[in-house]
Amino acid sequence: MTEQFDERELRKAYVRRRQTIVFSVVAAVMAVAVIVSSLFMFHVFGLGEQDSPVVKPNYGIQAPCAPADQDGNPAKYVDNSSVSIRVMNGTAFSGFAKAVGEALANRSFNVTSVGNYSTTSVERTTIYFGKNAIAEAYTLNSNFTDAILQMDDREDKLIDVVLGATFKDLQDKQNVPAAGANITNIEGCVAADQMTNVPKAAEHTAV
């Protein structure tokens, strides 16, 4: 009887030891998991950090450099009143073009018309211009915070502004370069006569 009792006690002790070992291992694994997840959550030693997407110059669209004058001097931003623009709404927000057109007119741009673009799914505001209005396009672009400069095959000086969904507001006036200041060319720009496969301009009345 005593032997049976001792055997039962030994089995119970063995089971308790096994349980203690299992619980200890599980607790240790959970503790390690918590520590590791905390390292990633708080980016300790850079763990879990994701690189911010790099925004390419002009959002990856090739842009022309503003041409220097005959003496080789850098191109200058021009007076707003000498820039003729057509504002078009490329989104589903009614009255968008009218509101932005009025804001640009208040900055003395020559807004010739406002209207709707051929699609309402434009993502980013795009400024379309020809090779004869590069300085004017840079001048207009300096009033936007996230617009794309896109040269097309037009020969005249009318500039089209197609508003996209990412547009929030115009650049603060105090951050807009003054007329006569040297134009800051878009990084990676090329001479206009080296631009290839430029898109066809939208139908418009030449200016």
PDB file of C-alpha atoms in Angstrom:
ATOM      1  CA  MET A   1       0.000   0.000   0.000  1.00  0.00           C
ATOM      2  CA  THR A   2       2.803   2.337   0.895  1.00  0.00           C
ATOM      3  CA  GLU A   3       4.557   1.567  -2.380  1.00  0.00           C
ATOM      4  CA  GLN A   4       1.392   2.395  -4.383  1.00  0.00           C
ATOM      5  CA  PHE A   5       1.001   5.653  -2.441  1.00  0.00           C
ATOM      6  CA  ASP A   6       4.613   6.582  -3.082  1.00  0.00           C
ATOM      7  CA  GLU A   7       4.196   5.785  -6.785  1.00  0.00           C
ATOM      8  CA  ARG A   8       1.132   8.037  -7.053  1.00  0.00           C
ATOM      9  CA  GLU A   9       2.919  10.853  -5.299  1.00  0.00           C
ATOM     10  CA  LEU A  10       5.899  10.482  -7.564  1.00  0.00           C
ATOM     11  CA  ARG A  11       3.635  10.593 -10.663  1.00  0.00           C
ATOM     12  CA  LYS A  12       1.925  13.715  -9.323  1.00  0.00           C
ATOM     13  CA  ALA A  13       5.271  15.346  -8.649  1.00  0.00           C
ATOM     14  CA  TYR A  14       6.442  14.410 -12.155  1.00  0.00           C
ATOM     15  CA  VAL A  15       3.305  15.908 -13.738  1.00  0.00           C
ATOM     16  CA  ARG A  16       3.690  19.090 -11.684  1.00  0.00           C
ATOM     17  CA  ARG A  17       7.296  19.419 -12.817  1.00  0.00           C
ATOM     18  CA  ARG A  18       6.261  18.916 -16.445  1.00  0.00           C
ATOM     19  CA  GLN A  19       3.542  21.533 -16.103  1.00  0.00           C
ATOM     20  CA  THR A  20       5.937  23.938 -14.459  1.00  0.00           C
ATOM     21  CA  ILE A  21       8.439  23.483 -17.293  1.00  0.00           C
ATOM     22  CA  VAL A  22       5.761  23.917 -19.986  1.00  0.00           C
ATOM     23  CA  PHE A  23       4.320  27.035 -18.354  1.00  0.00           C
ATOM     24  CA  SER A  24       7.814  28.475 -17.906  1.00  0.00           C
ATOM     25  CA  VAL A  25       8.673  27.889 -21.559  1.00  0.00           C
ATOM     26  CA  VAL A  26       5.368  29.405 -22.738  1.00  0.00           C
ATOM     27  CA  ALA A  27       5.863  32.433 -20.486  1.00  0.00           C
ATOM     28  CA  ALA A  28       9.419  32.912 -21.745  1.00  0.00           C
ATOM     29  CA  VAL A  29       8.306  32.686 -25.374  1.00  0.00           C
ATOM     30  CA  MET A  30       5.510  35.213 -24.767  1.00  0.00           C
ATOM     31  CA  ALA A  31       7.922  37.567 -23.004  1.00  0.00           C
ATOM     32  CA  VAL A  32      10.350  37.384 -25.919  1.00  0.00           C
ATOM     33  CA  ALA A  33       7.495  37.996 -28.375  1.00  0.00           C
ATOM     34  CA  VAL A  34       6.377  41.072 -26.434  1.00  0.00           C
ATOM     35  CA  ILE A  35       9.924  42.439 -26.332  1.00  0.00           C
ATOM     36  CA  VAL A  36      10.481  41.868 -30.051  1.00  0.00           C
ATOM     37  CA  SER A  37       7.130  43.409 -31.019  1.00  0.00           C
ATOM     38  CA  SER A  38       7.907  46.404 -28.820  1.00  0.00           C
ATOM     39  CA  LEU A  39      11.242  46.875 -30.590  1.00  0.00           C
ATOM     40  CA  PHE A  40       9.442  46.963 -33.936  1.00  0.00           C
ATOM     41  CA  MET A  41       6.583  49.117 -32.651  1.00  0.00           C
ATOM     42  CA  PHE A  42       8.901  51.798 -31.303  1.00  0.00           C
ATOM     43  CA  HIS A  43      11.485  51.365 -34.098  1.00  0.00           C
ATOM     44  CA  VAL A  44      14.312  50.639 -31.657  1.00  0.00           C
ATOM     45  CA  PHE A  45      17.576  50.339 -33.594  1.00  0.00           C
ATOM     46  CA  GLY A  46      15.590  51.211 -36.723  1.00  0.00           C
ATOM     47  CA  LEU A  47      13.562  47.980 -36.629  1.00  0.00           C
ATOM     48  CA  GLY A  48      10.256  48.141 -38.464  1.00  0.00           C
ATOM     49  CA  GLU A  49      10.963  51.505 -40.044  1.00  0.00           C
ATOM     50  CA  GLN A  50       9.718  51.921 -43.600  1.00  0.00           C
ATOM     51  CA  ASP A  51      11.408  54.176 -46.072  1.00  0.00           C
ATOM     52  CA  SER A  52       9.242  57.114 -47.095  1.00  0.00           C
ATOM     53  CA  PRO A  53       8.517  57.049 -50.807  1.00  0.00           C
ATOM     54  CA  VAL A  54      10.907  59.340 -52.640  1.00  0.00           C
ATOM     55  CA  VAL A  55       9.116  61.957 -54.705  1.00  0.00           C
ATOM     56  CA  LYS A  56      10.845  62.258 -58.066  1.00  0.00           C
ATOM     57  CA  PRO A  57      11.449  65.722 -59.539  1.00  0.00           C
ATOM     58  CA  ASN A  58       8.280  66.850 -61.330  1.00  0.00           C
ATOM     59  CA  TYR A  59       6.715  63.561 -60.175  1.00  0.00           C
ATOM     60  CA  GLY A  60       8.702  61.604 -62.726  1.00  0.00           C
ATOM     61  CA  ILE A  61       7.624  63.643 -65.756  1.00  0.00           C
ATOM     62  CA  GLN A  62      10.455  65.061 -67.865  1.00  0.00           C
ATOM     63  CA  ALA A  63      10.425  68.852 -67.819  1.00  0.00           C
ATOM     64  CA  PRO A  64      12.173  71.437 -69.980  1.00  0.00           C
ATOM     65  CA  CYS A  65      14.705  73.810 -68.494  1.00  0.00           C
ATOM     66  CA  ALA A  66      13.852  77.493 -68.624  1.00  0.00           C
ATOM     67  CA  PRO A  67      16.072  78.833 -71.417  1.00  0.00           C
ATOM     68  CA  ALA A  68      18.699  81.464 -70.662  1.00  0.00           C
ATOM     69  CA  ASP A  69      18.572  84.779 -72.496  1.00  0.00           C
ATOM     70  CA  GLN A  70      20.818  85.765 -75.422  1.00  0.00           C
ATOM     71  CA  ASP A  71      23.586  86.819 -73.058  1.00  0.00           C
ATOM     72  CA  GLY A  72      23.487  83.499 -71.197  1.00  0.00           C
ATOM     73  CA  ASN A  73      21.768  84.946 -68.136  1.00  0.00           C
ATOM     74  CA  PRO A  74      19.371  82.654 -66.238  1.00  0.00           C
ATOM     75  CA  ALA A  75      15.704  82.820 -67.161  1.00  0.00           C
ATOM     76  CA  LYS A  76      13.533  84.989 -64.910  1.00  0.00           C
ATOM     77  CA  TYR A  77      10.090  84.552 -63.444  1.00  0.00           C
ATOM     78  CA  VAL A  78       7.717  86.795 -65.357  1.00  0.00           C
ATOM     79  CA  ASP A  79       4.950  89.104 -64.221  1.00  0.00           C
ATOM     80  CA  ASN A  80       1.726  87.204 -63.515  1.00  0.00           C
ATOM     81  CA  SER A  81      -0.285  89.498 -65.753  1.00  0.00           C
ATOM     82  CA  SER A  82       1.677  88.257 -68.783  1.00  0.00           C
ATOM     83  CA  VAL A  83       0.622  84.640 -68.178  1.00  0.00           C
ATOM     84  CA  SER A  84      -2.573  83.573 -69.966  1.00  0.00           C
ATOM     85  CA  ILE A  85      -4.177  80.480 -68.502  1.00  0.00           C
ATOM     86  CA  ARG A  86      -7.224  78.299 -68.947  1.00  0.00           C
ATOM     87  CA  VAL A  87      -8.350  76.553 -65.753  1.00  0.00           C
ATOM     88  CA  MET A  88     -10.070  73.175 -66.087  1.00  0.00           C
ATOM     89  CA  ASN A  89     -11.582  70.925 -63.453  1.00  0.00           C
ATOM     90  CA  GLY A  90     -10.283  67.361 -63.654  1.00  0.00           C
ATOM     91  CA  THR A  91     -12.212  66.204 -60.589  1.00  0.00           C
ATOM     92  CA  ALA A  92     -15.817  65.487 -59.642  1.00  0.00           C
ATOM     93  CA  PHE A  93     -15.973  68.523 -57.320  1.00  0.00           C
ATOM     94  CA  SER A  94     -18.388  71.013 -58.832  1.00  0.00           C
ATOM     95  CA  GLY A  95     -17.189  74.630 -59.043  1.00  0.00           C
ATOM     96  CA  PHE A  96     -13.546  73.682 -58.436  1.00  0.00           C
ATOM     97  CA  ALA A  97     -12.187  75.393 -61.554  1.00  0.00           C
ATOM     98  CA  LYS A  98     -14.183  78.553 -60.903  1.00  0.00           C
ATOM     99  CA  ALA A  99     -12.849  78.886 -57.357  1.00  0.00           C
ATOM    100  CA  VAL A 100      -9.217  78.288 -58.330  1.00  0.00           C
ATOM    101  CA  GLY A 101      -9.582  80.507 -61.385  1.00  0.00           C
ATOM    102  CA  GLU A 102     -10.776  83.356 -59.217  1.00  0.00           C
ATOM    103  CA  ALA A 103      -7.877  82.814 -56.807  1.00  0.00           C
ATOM    104  CA  LEU A 104      -5.396  82.959 -59.685  1.00  0.00           C
ATOM    105  CA  ALA A 105      -7.083  86.045 -61.120  1.00  0.00           C
ATOM    106  CA  ASN A 106      -6.697  87.664 -57.709  1.00  0.00           C
ATOM    107  CA  ARG A 107      -2.971  87.086 -58.140  1.00  0.00           C
ATOM    108  CA  SER A 108      -3.173  89.019 -61.439  1.00  0.00           C
ATOM    109  CA  PHE A 109      -2.928  86.018 -63.773  1.00  0.00           C
ATOM    110  CA  ASN A 110      -4.797  86.461 -67.044  1.00  0.00           C
ATOM    111  CA  VAL A 111      -7.466  83.766 -66.679  1.00  0.00           C
ATOM    112  CA  THR A 112      -9.026  83.442 -70.128  1.00  0.00           C
ATOM    113  CA  SER A 113     -11.625  80.802 -69.193  1.00  0.00           C
ATOM    114  CA  VAL A 114     -12.653  78.135 -66.698  1.00  0.00           C
ATOM    115  CA  GLY A 115     -14.418  74.865 -67.404  1.00  0.00           C
ATOM    116  CA  ASN A 116     -14.349  71.091 -67.099  1.00  0.00           C
ATOM    117  CA  TYR A 117     -11.662  68.743 -68.351  1.00  0.00           C
ATOM    118  CA  SER A 118     -12.428  65.679 -70.457  1.00  0.00           C
ATOM    119  CA  THR A 119     -12.250  63.412 -67.393  1.00  0.00           C
ATOM    120  CA  THR A 120     -13.032  63.743 -63.685  1.00  0.00           C
ATOM    121  CA  SER A 121     -10.345  61.311 -62.518  1.00  0.00           C
ATOM    122  CA  VAL A 122      -7.214  63.465 -62.657  1.00  0.00           C
ATOM    123  CA  GLU A 123      -5.044  62.640 -59.647  1.00  0.00           C
ATOM    124  CA  ARG A 124      -2.496  65.461 -59.633  1.00  0.00           C
ATOM    125  CA  THR A 125      -2.810  68.991 -60.971  1.00  0.00           C
ATOM    126  CA  THR A 126      -1.012  69.304 -64.302  1.00  0.00           C
ATOM    127  CA  ILE A 127       0.162  72.460 -66.064  1.00  0.00           C
ATOM    128  CA  TYR A 128       0.246  72.056 -69.847  1.00  0.00           C
ATOM    129  CA  PHE A 129       2.273  74.517 -71.919  1.00  0.00           C
ATOM    130  CA  GLY A 130       4.289  74.827 -75.105  1.00  0.00           C
ATOM    131  CA  LYS A 131       7.959  75.479 -75.791  1.00  0.00           C
ATOM    132  CA  ASN A 132       7.288  79.211 -76.186  1.00  0.00           C
ATOM    133  CA  ALA A 133       5.842  79.624 -72.690  1.00  0.00           C
ATOM    134  CA  ILE A 134       8.363  77.850 -70.466  1.00  0.00           C
ATOM    135  CA  ALA A 135       9.162  80.834 -68.233  1.00  0.00           C
ATOM    136  CA  GLU A 136       5.433  81.529 -67.937  1.00  0.00           C
ATOM    137  CA  ALA A 137       4.790  77.900 -66.969  1.00  0.00           C
ATOM    138  CA  TYR A 138       7.487  77.999 -64.276  1.00  0.00           C
ATOM    139  CA  THR A 139       5.982  81.246 -62.998  1.00  0.00           C
ATOM    140  CA  LEU A 140       2.526  79.677 -62.739  1.00  0.00           C
ATOM    141  CA  ASN A 141       3.905  76.482 -61.224  1.00  0.00           C
ATOM    142  CA  SER A 142       5.555  78.451 -58.415  1.00  0.00           C
ATOM    143  CA  ASN A 143       2.046  79.276 -57.192  1.00  0.00           C
ATOM    144  CA  PHE A 144       1.171  75.596 -56.744  1.00  0.00           C
ATOM    145  CA  THR A 145       2.478  73.169 -54.137  1.00  0.00           C
ATOM    146  CA  ASP A 146       2.252  69.871 -56.010  1.00  0.00           C
ATOM    147  CA  ALA A 147       1.580  70.462 -59.706  1.00  0.00           C
ATOM    148  CA  ILE A 148       3.237  68.695 -62.630  1.00  0.00           C
ATOM    149  CA  LEU A 149       4.773  70.652 -65.498  1.00  0.00           C
ATOM    150  CA  GLN A 150       3.941  68.921 -68.781  1.00  0.00           C
ATOM    151  CA  MET A 151       5.150  70.407 -72.043  1.00  0.00           C
ATOM    152  CA  ASP A 152       3.051  69.543 -75.104  1.00  0.00           C
ATOM    153  CA  ASP A 153       3.275  70.422 -78.783  1.00  0.00           C
ATOM    154  CA  ARG A 154       1.415  73.742 -78.727  1.00  0.00           C
ATOM    155  CA  GLU A 155       3.196  76.698 -80.326  1.00  0.00           C
ATOM    156  CA  ASP A 156       1.316  79.541 -78.647  1.00  0.00           C
ATOM    157  CA  LYS A 157       1.505  80.869 -75.092  1.00  0.00           C
ATOM    158  CA  LEU A 158      -1.795  79.717 -73.606  1.00  0.00           C
ATOM    159  CA  ILE A 159      -1.238  77.547 -70.530  1.00  0.00           C
ATOM    160  CA  ASP A 160      -3.774  74.962 -69.386  1.00  0.00           C
ATOM    161  CA  VAL A 161      -4.140  74.148 -65.691  1.00  0.00           C
ATOM    162  CA  VAL A 162      -5.975  70.865 -65.126  1.00  0.00           C
ATOM    163  CA  LEU A 163      -6.888  70.563 -61.464  1.00  0.00           C
ATOM    164  CA  GLY A 164      -6.431  67.181 -59.809  1.00  0.00           C
ATOM    165  CA  ALA A 165      -7.699  65.505 -56.655  1.00  0.00           C
ATOM    166  CA  THR A 166      -4.505  66.182 -54.667  1.00  0.00           C
ATOM    167  CA  PHE A 167      -4.908  69.959 -54.934  1.00  0.00           C
ATOM    168  CA  LYS A 168      -5.523  71.599 -51.562  1.00  0.00           C
ATOM    169  CA  ASP A 169      -4.559  75.237 -51.894  1.00  0.00           C
ATOM    170  CA  LEU A 170      -2.261  77.604 -53.708  1.00  0.00           C
ATOM    171  CA  GLN A 171       1.224  78.310 -52.428  1.00  0.00           C
ATOM    172  CA  ASP A 172       1.373  81.079 -49.806  1.00  0.00           C
ATOM    173  CA  LYS A 173       2.086  84.339 -51.575  1.00  0.00           C
ATOM    174  CA  GLN A 174       5.070  84.998 -49.338  1.00  0.00           C
ATOM    175  CA  ASN A 175       6.691  81.796 -50.633  1.00  0.00           C
ATOM    176  CA  VAL A 176       6.185  82.622 -54.310  1.00  0.00           C
ATOM    177  CA  PRO A 177       9.292  84.066 -56.028  1.00  0.00           C
ATOM    178  CA  ALA A 178       8.945  87.623 -57.298  1.00  0.00           C
ATOM    179  CA  ALA A 179       8.897  88.541 -60.965  1.00  0.00           C
ATOM    180  CA  GLY A 180      12.474  89.107 -62.140  1.00  0.00           C
ATOM    181  CA  ALA A 181      13.994  86.503 -59.812  1.00  0.00           C
ATOM    182  CA  ASN A 182      16.042  83.734 -61.361  1.00  0.00           C
ATOM    183  CA  ILE A 183      13.963  80.677 -62.200  1.00  0.00           C
ATOM    184  CA  THR A 184      14.821  77.541 -60.250  1.00  0.00           C
ATOM    185  CA  ASN A 185      14.846  74.795 -62.853  1.00  0.00           C
ATOM    186  CA  ILE A 186      13.362  71.413 -62.086  1.00  0.00           C
ATOM    187  CA  GLU A 187      16.077  68.904 -61.258  1.00  0.00           C
ATOM    188  CA  GLY A 188      16.933  66.764 -64.260  1.00  0.00           C
ATOM    189  CA  CYS A 189      15.324  69.120 -66.780  1.00  0.00           C
ATOM    190  CA  VAL A 190      16.475  69.125 -70.396  1.00  0.00           C
ATOM    191  CA  ALA A 191      16.520  71.717 -73.154  1.00  0.00           C
ATOM    192  CA  ALA A 192      13.134  72.092 -74.825  1.00  0.00           C
ATOM    193  CA  ASP A 193      14.491  71.083 -78.224  1.00  0.00           C
ATOM    194  CA  GLN A 194      15.688  67.813 -76.714  1.00  0.00           C
ATOM    195  CA  MET A 195      12.234  66.887 -75.430  1.00  0.00           C
ATOM    196  CA  THR A 196      10.884  63.915 -77.353  1.00  0.00           C
ATOM    197  CA  ASN A 197       7.427  62.374 -77.650  1.00  0.00           C
ATOM    198  CA  VAL A 198       5.679  65.413 -76.207  1.00  0.00           C
ATOM    199  CA  PRO A 199       1.903  64.922 -76.047  1.00  0.00           C
ATOM    200  CA  LYS A 200      -0.489  66.614 -78.410  1.00  0.00           C
ATOM    201  CA  ALA A 201      -2.028  69.781 -77.002  1.00  0.00           C
ATOM    202  CA  ALA A 202      -5.718  69.908 -76.167  1.00  0.00           C
ATOM    203  CA  GLU A 203      -7.844  71.881 -78.568  1.00  0.00           C
ATOM    204  CA  HIS A 204      -7.743  75.575 -77.712  1.00  0.00           C
ATOM    205  CA  THR A 205      -7.763  79.089 -79.087  1.00  0.00           C
ATOM    206  CA  ALA A 206      -4.178  80.211 -79.547  1.00  0.00           C
ATOM    207  CA  VAL A 207      -2.922  83.123 -77.475  1.00  0.00           C
TER     208      VAL A 207
END
